[in-house]
mmCIF file of C-alpha atoms in Angstrom:
data_model
loop_
_atom_site.group_PDB
_atom_site.id
_atom_site.type_symbol
_atom_site.label_atom_id
_atom_site.label_comp_id
_atom_site.label_asym_id
_atom_site.label_seq_id
_atom_site.Cartn_x
_atom_site.Cartn_y
_atom_site.Cartn_z
ATOM 1 C CA UNK A 1 10.536 8.006 -5.080
ATOM 2 C CA UNK A 2 10.771 9.736 -8.529
ATOM 3 C CA UNK A 3 10.679 5.722 -9.920
ATOM 4 C CA UNK A 4 7.629 5.413 -7.542
ATOM 5 C CA UNK A 5 5.583 7.808 -9.047
ATOM 6 C CA UNK A 6 6.540 7.430 -12.672
ATOM 7 C CA UNK A 7 5.150 3.686 -12.663
ATOM 8 C CA UNK A 8 2.105 5.060 -10.118
ATOM 9 C CA UNK A 9 1.167 7.145 -13.194
ATOM 10 C CA UNK A 10 1.749 4.916 -15.882
ATOM 11 C CA UNK A 11 -0.392 2.256 -13.886
ATOM 12 C CA UNK A 12 -3.343 5.228 -13.157
ATOM 13 C CA UNK A 13 -5.454 4.526 -15.685
ATOM 14 C CA UNK A 14 -5.432 0.555 -14.119
ATOM 15 C CA UNK A 15 -6.638 1.368 -11.067
ATOM 16 C CA UNK A 16 -9.555 3.299 -12.590
ATOM 17 C CA UNK A 17 -10.587 1.021 -14.576
ATOM 18 C CA UNK A 18 -10.304 -1.300 -11.407
ATOM 19 C CA UNK A 19 -12.466 0.531 -9.486
ATOM 20 C CA UNK A 20 -15.457 1.174 -12.468
ATOM 21 C CA UNK A 21 -14.988 -2.410 -13.088
ATOM 22 C CA UNK A 22 -15.544 -4.102 -9.687
ATOM 23 C CA UNK A 23 -17.748 -1.537 -8.566
ATOM 24 C CA UNK A 24 -20.643 -3.909 -8.147
ATOM 25 C CA UNK A 25 -19.287 -6.013 -5.862
ATOM 26 C CA UNK A 26 -19.978 -5.276 -2.264
ATOM 27 C CA UNK A 27 -19.244 -7.434 0.878
ATOM 28 C CA UNK A 28 -20.977 -7.454 4.234
ATOM 29 C CA UNK A 29 -20.030 -8.847 8.163
ATOM 30 C CA UNK A 30 -18.842 -11.458 8.575
ATOM 31 C CA UNK A 31 -16.273 -11.390 5.685
ATOM 32 C CA UNK A 32 -15.605 -15.085 4.336
ATOM 33 C CA UNK A 33 -12.191 -15.447 6.481
ATOM 34 C CA UNK A 34 -11.089 -16.545 10.196
ATOM 35 C CA UNK A 35 -12.078 -14.488 13.395
ATOM 36 C CA UNK A 36 -9.762 -15.817 15.524
ATOM 37 C CA UNK A 37 -7.716 -13.117 17.607
ATOM 38 C CA UNK A 38 -4.671 -13.833 15.056
ATOM 39 C CA UNK A 39 -7.159 -13.558 12.012
ATOM 40 C CA UNK A 40 -9.019 -10.963 11.843
ATOM 41 C CA UNK A 41 -11.759 -10.818 14.421
ATOM 42 C CA UNK A 42 -15.467 -9.744 14.031
ATOM 43 C CA UNK A 43 -14.690 -5.856 16.176
ATOM 44 C CA UNK A 44 -11.759 -5.806 13.291
ATOM 45 C CA UNK A 45 -14.096 -6.750 10.549
ATOM 46 C CA UNK A 46 -16.672 -4.249 11.417
ATOM 47 C CA UNK A 47 -14.108 -1.493 11.517
ATOM 48 C CA UNK A 48 -12.686 -2.499 8.004
ATOM 49 C CA UNK A 49 -15.924 -2.352 6.130
ATOM 50 C CA UNK A 50 -16.759 1.330 7.750
ATOM 51 C CA UNK A 51 -13.845 2.326 5.636
ATOM 52 C CA UNK A 52 -15.000 3.724 2.237
ATOM 53 C CA UNK A 53 -12.879 1.303 -0.303
ATOM 54 C CA UNK A 54 -10.375 3.561 -1.340
ATOM 55 C CA UNK A 55 -9.677 5.047 2.069
ATOM 56 C CA UNK A 56 -8.514 1.466 3.628
ATOM 57 C CA UNK A 57 -5.662 1.769 5.879
ATOM 58 C CA UNK A 58 -2.470 -0.027 4.815
ATOM 59 C CA UNK A 59 -2.250 -2.181 8.312
ATOM 60 C CA UNK A 60 -5.966 -3.154 7.934
ATOM 61 C CA UNK A 61 -5.512 -3.810 4.528
ATOM 62 C CA UNK A 62 -2.609 -5.935 4.919
ATOM 63 C CA UNK A 63 -4.771 -7.964 8.031
ATOM 64 C CA UNK A 64 -7.321 -8.826 5.772
ATOM 65 C CA UNK A 65 -4.922 -10.205 3.233
ATOM 66 C CA UNK A 66 -2.987 -11.966 6.154
ATOM 67 C CA UNK A 67 -6.167 -13.829 7.486
ATOM 68 C CA UNK A 68 -6.784 -17.339 6.913
ATOM 69 C CA UNK A 69 -9.814 -18.064 4.630
ATOM 70 C CA UNK A 70 -12.806 -20.183 5.146
ATOM 71 C CA UNK A 71 -13.286 -23.393 3.688
ATOM 72 C CA UNK A 72 -15.268 -22.323 0.794
ATOM 73 C CA UNK A 73 -12.737 -20.426 -1.482
ATOM 74 C CA UNK A 74 -14.992 -19.294 -4.109
ATOM 75 C CA UNK A 75 -16.905 -17.220 -0.936
ATOM 76 C CA UNK A 76 -13.531 -15.756 -0.011
ATOM 77 C CA UNK A 77 -12.846 -14.533 -3.725
ATOM 78 C CA UNK A 78 -16.155 -13.156 -4.416
ATOM 79 C CA UNK A 79 -15.133 -10.995 -0.890
ATOM 80 C CA UNK A 80 -11.519 -10.318 -2.789
ATOM 81 C CA UNK A 81 -13.603 -9.113 -5.879
ATOM 82 C CA UNK A 82 -14.631 -5.950 -3.627
ATOM 83 C CA UNK A 83 -11.470 -5.691 -2.067
ATOM 84 C CA UNK A 84 -9.282 -6.128 -5.773
ATOM 85 C CA UNK A 85 -9.129 -2.266 -6.846
ATOM 86 C CA UNK A 86 -7.794 -1.383 -3.275
ATOM 87 C CA UNK A 87 -5.176 -4.084 -3.699
ATOM 88 C CA UNK A 88 -4.379 -3.421 -6.364
ATOM 89 C CA UNK A 89 -3.399 0.191 -5.560
ATOM 90 C CA UNK A 90 -1.406 -0.948 -2.615
ATOM 91 C CA UNK A 91 1.054 -2.391 -5.102
ATOM 92 C CA UNK A 92 1.159 -0.064 -7.663
ATOM 93 C CA UNK A 93 1.513 2.652 -4.903
ATOM 94 C CA UNK A 94 4.401 -0.333 -3.418
ATOM 95 C CA UNK A 95 2.261 -0.190 -0.171
ATOM 96 C CA UNK A 96 3.692 -3.102 1.979
ATOM 97 C CA UNK A 97 0.729 -5.367 2.412
ATOM 98 C CA UNK A 98 1.892 -8.801 2.159
ATOM 99 C CA UNK A 99 4.941 -10.402 4.014
ATOM 100 C CA UNK A 100 5.497 -11.987 0.806
ATOM 101 C CA UNK A 101 4.733 -10.113 -3.035
ATOM 102 C CA UNK A 102 3.900 -13.573 -4.339
ATOM 103 C CA UNK A 103 0.971 -13.992 -2.054
ATOM 104 C CA UNK A 104 -0.765 -10.822 -2.464
ATOM 105 C CA UNK A 105 -3.533 -12.385 -4.812
ATOM 106 C CA UNK A 106 -3.820 -15.953 -3.586
ATOM 107 C CA UNK A 107 -7.410 -15.656 -2.848
ATOM 108 C CA UNK A 108 -8.682 -14.264 -6.031
ATOM 109 C CA UNK A 109 -8.935 -18.084 -7.252
ATOM 110 C CA UNK A 110 -9.226 -17.051 -10.815
ATOM 111 C CA UNK A 111 -9.719 -20.861 -11.834
ATOM 112 C CA UNK A 112 -13.203 -20.344 -10.403
ATOM 113 C CA UNK A 113 -15.339 -20.240 -12.899
ATOM 114 C CA UNK A 114 -18.086 -19.339 -10.644
ATOM 115 C CA UNK A 115 -16.814 -16.422 -9.331
ATOM 116 C CA UNK A 116 -15.618 -14.379 -12.626
ATOM 117 C CA UNK A 117 -16.530 -13.273 -15.701
ATOM 118 C CA UNK A 118 -14.948 -13.406 -19.217
ATOM 119 C CA UNK A 119 -14.811 -9.752 -19.068
ATOM 120 C CA UNK A 120 -13.240 -9.162 -15.821
ATOM 121 C CA UNK A 121 -10.758 -12.139 -16.426
ATOM 122 C CA UNK A 122 -9.494 -10.555 -19.473
ATOM 123 C CA UNK A 123 -9.180 -7.144 -18.051
ATOM 124 C CA UNK A 124 -6.957 -9.135 -14.960
ATOM 125 C CA UNK A 125 -4.833 -10.442 -17.656
ATOM 126 C CA UNK A 126 -4.349 -7.126 -19.876
ATOM 127 C CA UNK A 127 -3.602 -5.629 -16.134
ATOM 128 C CA UNK A 128 -1.242 -8.202 -15.349
ATOM 129 C CA UNK A 129 0.700 -7.662 -18.763
ATOM 130 C CA UNK A 130 0.760 -3.565 -18.615
ATOM 131 C CA UNK A 131 2.373 -4.468 -14.635
ATOM 132 C CA UNK A 132 4.598 -6.660 -16.057
ATOM 133 C CA UNK A 133 5.868 -4.051 -18.991
ATOM 134 C CA UNK A 134 6.209 -1.704 -16.018
ATOM 135 C CA UNK A 135 8.473 -3.752 -14.233
ATOM 136 C CA UNK A 136 10.754 -3.931 -17.250
ATOM 137 C CA UNK A 137 11.432 -0.325 -17.097
ATOM 138 C CA UNK A 138 11.175 0.690 -13.551
ATOM 139 C CA UNK A 139 11.291 -2.503 -11.365
ATOM 140 C CA UNK A 140 10.347 -2.010 -7.771
ATOM 141 C CA UNK A 141 13.488 -4.405 -7.159
ATOM 142 C CA UNK A 142 15.787 -7.029 -8.523
ATOM 143 C CA UNK A 143 14.338 -10.100 -9.263
ATOM 144 C CA UNK A 144 10.836 -8.994 -9.275
ATOM 145 C CA UNK A 145 10.243 -10.554 -12.331
ATOM 146 C CA UNK A 146 9.952 -13.779 -11.219
ATOM 147 C CA UNK A 147 7.894 -12.763 -7.971
ATOM 148 C CA UNK A 148 5.318 -11.422 -10.566
ATOM 149 C CA UNK A 149 5.180 -14.821 -12.466
ATOM 150 C CA UNK A 150 4.113 -16.643 -9.324
ATOM 151 C CA UNK A 151 1.846 -13.621 -7.643
ATOM 152 C CA UNK A 152 -0.605 -14.013 -10.901
ATOM 153 C CA UNK A 153 -0.253 -17.802 -10.949
ATOM 154 C CA UNK A 154 -0.685 -17.843 -7.050
ATOM 155 C CA UNK A 155 -3.967 -15.915 -8.119
ATOM 156 C CA UNK A 156 -5.175 -18.707 -10.636
ATOM 157 C CA UNK A 157 -4.832 -16.530 -13.814
ATOM 158 C CA UNK A 158 -3.809 -18.849 -16.540
ATOM 159 C CA UNK A 159 -1.260 -15.522 -18.081
ATOM 160 C CA UNK A 160 2.088 -16.927 -17.885
ATOM 161 C CA UNK A 161 2.942 -17.441 -21.601
ATOM 162 C CA UNK A 162 1.633 -13.698 -22.159
ATOM 163 C CA UNK A 163 4.112 -12.405 -19.736
ATOM 164 C CA UNK A 164 7.236 -14.513 -20.631
ATOM 165 C CA UNK A 165 6.435 -12.973 -23.787
ATOM 166 C CA UNK A 166 6.412 -9.816 -22.761
ATOM 167 C CA UNK A 167 9.839 -10.135 -21.211
ATOM 168 C CA UNK A 168 11.353 -11.463 -24.313
ATOM 169 C CA UNK A 169 10.206 -8.553 -26.692
ATOM 170 C CA UNK A 170 11.528 -6.688 -24.427
ATOM 171 C CA UNK A 171 15.050 -7.890 -24.167
ATOM 172 C CA UNK A 172 16.676 -4.938 -25.053
ATOM 173 C CA UNK A 173 15.936 -3.548 -21.254
ATOM 174 C CA UNK A 174 18.296 -3.650 -18.530
ATOM 175 C CA UNK A 175 16.005 -4.809 -16.487
ATOM 176 C CA UNK A 176 15.178 -8.003 -18.874
ATOM 177 C CA UNK A 177 18.130 -8.714 -19.320
ATOM 178 C CA UNK A 178 19.553 -8.343 -15.571
ATOM 179 C CA UNK A 179 17.269 -11.031 -14.679
ATOM 180 C CA UNK A 180 17.520 -13.298 -17.425
ATOM 181 C CA UNK A 181 21.037 -13.686 -15.891
ATOM 182 C CA UNK A 182 19.909 -14.124 -12.870
ATOM 183 C CA UNK A 183 18.403 -16.969 -14.074
ATOM 184 C CA UNK A 184 21.410 -18.087 -15.616
ATOM 185 C CA UNK A 185 23.260 -18.047 -12.828
ATOM 186 C CA UNK A 186 20.788 -20.482 -11.045
ATOM 187 C CA UNK A 187 21.436 -23.076 -13.481
ATOM 188 C CA UNK A 188 23.086 -26.029 -11.212
ATOM 189 C CA UNK A 189 25.995 -27.438 -12.761
ATOM 190 C CA UNK A 190 25.609 -30.191 -15.457
ATOM 191 C CA UNK A 191 21.952 -28.381 -16.173
ATOM 192 C CA UNK A 192 20.750 -26.937 -18.970
ATOM 193 C CA UNK A 193 18.642 -24.678 -17.130
ATOM 194 C CA UNK A 194 17.585 -23.588 -13.559
ATOM 195 C CA UNK A 195 15.459 -25.653 -10.872
ATOM 196 C CA UNK A 196 12.364 -24.064 -11.085
ATOM 197 C CA UNK A 197 11.064 -25.035 -7.738
ATOM 198 C CA UNK A 198 13.518 -23.482 -5.877
ATOM 199 C CA UNK A 199 14.111 -20.333 -8.318
ATOM 200 C CA UNK A 200 10.436 -19.704 -7.806
ATOM 201 C CA UNK A 201 8.407 -20.098 -4.761
ATOM 202 C CA UNK A 202 6.420 -22.863 -5.671
ATOM 203 C CA UNK A 203 5.263 -24.756 -2.174
ATOM 204 C CA UNK A 204 3.466 -27.797 -3.275
ATOM 205 C CA UNK A 205 0.066 -26.506 -2.679
ATOM 206 C CA UNK A 206 0.818 -24.497 -5.354
ATOM 207 C CA UNK A 207 -2.035 -24.132 -8.050
ATOM 208 C CA UNK A 208 -0.871 -26.359 -11.117
ATOM 209 C CA UNK A 209 2.811 -26.193 -9.941
ATOM 210 C CA UNK A 210 4.283 -28.745 -12.241
ATOM 211 C CA UNK A 211 2.685 -27.187 -15.298
ATOM 212 C CA UNK A 212 3.998 -23.475 -14.610
ATOM 213 C CA UNK A 213 7.537 -24.882 -14.208
ATOM 214 C CA UNK A 214 7.206 -26.579 -17.506
ATOM 215 C CA UNK A 215 5.886 -23.583 -18.927
ATOM 216 C CA UNK A 216 8.936 -21.593 -17.787
ATOM 217 C CA UNK A 217 11.109 -24.431 -18.724
ATOM 218 C CA UNK A 218 9.669 -24.564 -22.165
ATOM 219 C CA UNK A 219 10.182 -20.210 -22.521
ATOM 220 C CA UNK A 220 13.766 -20.220 -20.905
ATOM 221 C CA UNK A 221 15.209 -23.170 -23.558
ATOM 222 C CA UNK A 222 13.435 -22.326 -26.293
ATOM 223 C CA UNK A 223 15.875 -21.637 -29.217
ATOM 224 C CA UNK A 224 14.122 -17.523 -30.226
ATOM 225 C CA UNK A 225 14.651 -17.140 -26.446
ATOM 226 C CA UNK A 226 18.092 -17.740 -26.086
ATOM 227 C CA UNK A 227 18.783 -15.961 -29.453
ATOM 228 C CA UNK A 228 16.836 -13.158 -28.623
ATOM 229 C CA UNK A 229 18.714 -12.593 -25.107
ATOM 230 C CA UNK A 230 22.136 -13.943 -26.855
ATOM 231 C CA UNK A 231 21.394 -10.385 -29.018
ATOM 232 C CA UNK A 232 20.306 -8.206 -26.822
ATOM 233 C CA UNK A 233 23.595 -9.315 -24.345
ATOM 234 C CA UNK A 234 25.882 -8.329 -27.262
ATOM 235 C CA UNK A 235 24.783 -5.345 -27.731
ATOM 236 C CA UNK A 236 24.231 -4.411 -24.119
ATOM 237 C CA UNK A 237 27.896 -5.284 -23.348
ATOM 238 C CA UNK A 238 29.170 -3.337 -26.708
ATOM 239 C CA UNK A 239 27.163 -0.402 -25.008
ATOM 240 C CA UNK A 240 28.002 -0.738 -21.395
ATOM 241 C CA UNK A 241 25.102 -1.146 -20.040
ATOM 242 C CA UNK A 242 25.677 -3.352 -17.525
ATOM 243 C CA UNK A 243 27.591 -2.116 -14.100
ATOM 244 C CA UNK A 244 30.710 -2.855 -13.520
ATOM 245 C CA UNK A 245 30.524 -5.663 -11.298
ATOM 246 C CA UNK A 246 28.352 -7.230 -13.595
ATOM 247 C CA UNK A 247 30.409 -7.277 -16.740
ATOM 248 C CA UNK A 248 31.675 -10.661 -15.739
ATOM 249 C CA UNK A 249 28.472 -12.432 -15.422
ATOM 250 C CA UNK A 250 27.086 -11.134 -18.355
ATOM 251 C CA UNK A 251 29.763 -12.000 -20.429
ATOM 252 C CA UNK A 252 29.468 -15.455 -18.957
ATOM 253 C CA UNK A 253 26.166 -15.856 -19.837
ATOM 254 C CA UNK A 254 26.599 -14.532 -23.477
ATOM 255 C CA UNK A 255 29.180 -16.653 -24.241
ATOM 256 C CA UNK A 256 26.442 -19.775 -22.860
ATOM 257 C CA UNK A 257 23.907 -18.314 -25.027
ATOM 258 C CA UNK A 258 26.461 -18.466 -28.606
ATOM 259 C CA UNK A 259 27.250 -22.294 -27.608
ATOM 260 C CA UNK A 260 23.591 -22.912 -26.951
ATOM 261 C CA UNK A 261 22.895 -21.594 -30.211
ATOM 262 C CA UNK A 262 25.836 -23.660 -31.843
ATOM 263 C CA UNK A 263 23.984 -26.816 -30.750
#
């Protein structure tokens, strides 16, 4: 519970800014999502819109986000701009509103220039960096860094390079090292990097999936990245920062990085 409160406090200002920045956006019935009984029937939508934005219940937000959007993605994205502060609040507070965290923001369509101002995109990128940074000190769960990379990619937000830079800059953090070692453990025999399409949730419909995988590859294989994590692993092993059951895999990753540096 203390970790949750710590993260919420650290991100509190961002949620306040979100409510202020997106306050001009409103929605009206019917929303731009499917109205079938499995998605968001009309009576559900009407009930949803009766709630003040900050007070939308978790189950109703979950139902809205899980509904199939209409063919006009831009219209759904404009609706999402109204709900976005409450969605980000749910993210920070660890409210379970999507079955897959990767898909939390997949209706935002940040790549649609007609839906977003430069100010809004710039703010979203700063939020993404702040959220990613917070997960390096108080991760939501093991393996979440790749999930957050995917989540913002699914949103159409071009911020992967900035997030990877944060990961490298914070290489001395235990969570950053642990998740880098996890990537190392995913490398197939005879390869020099993970199969990004398997490590990440990258179905064929994922926006710019090839380019996304290429940028992950460029980061992971870059000599500066590997040198940074090698130094950080060496120091962490000397200080005993790893759990007892992690020592072998951390040492193996360090040896592999040392060999990479020598090549």
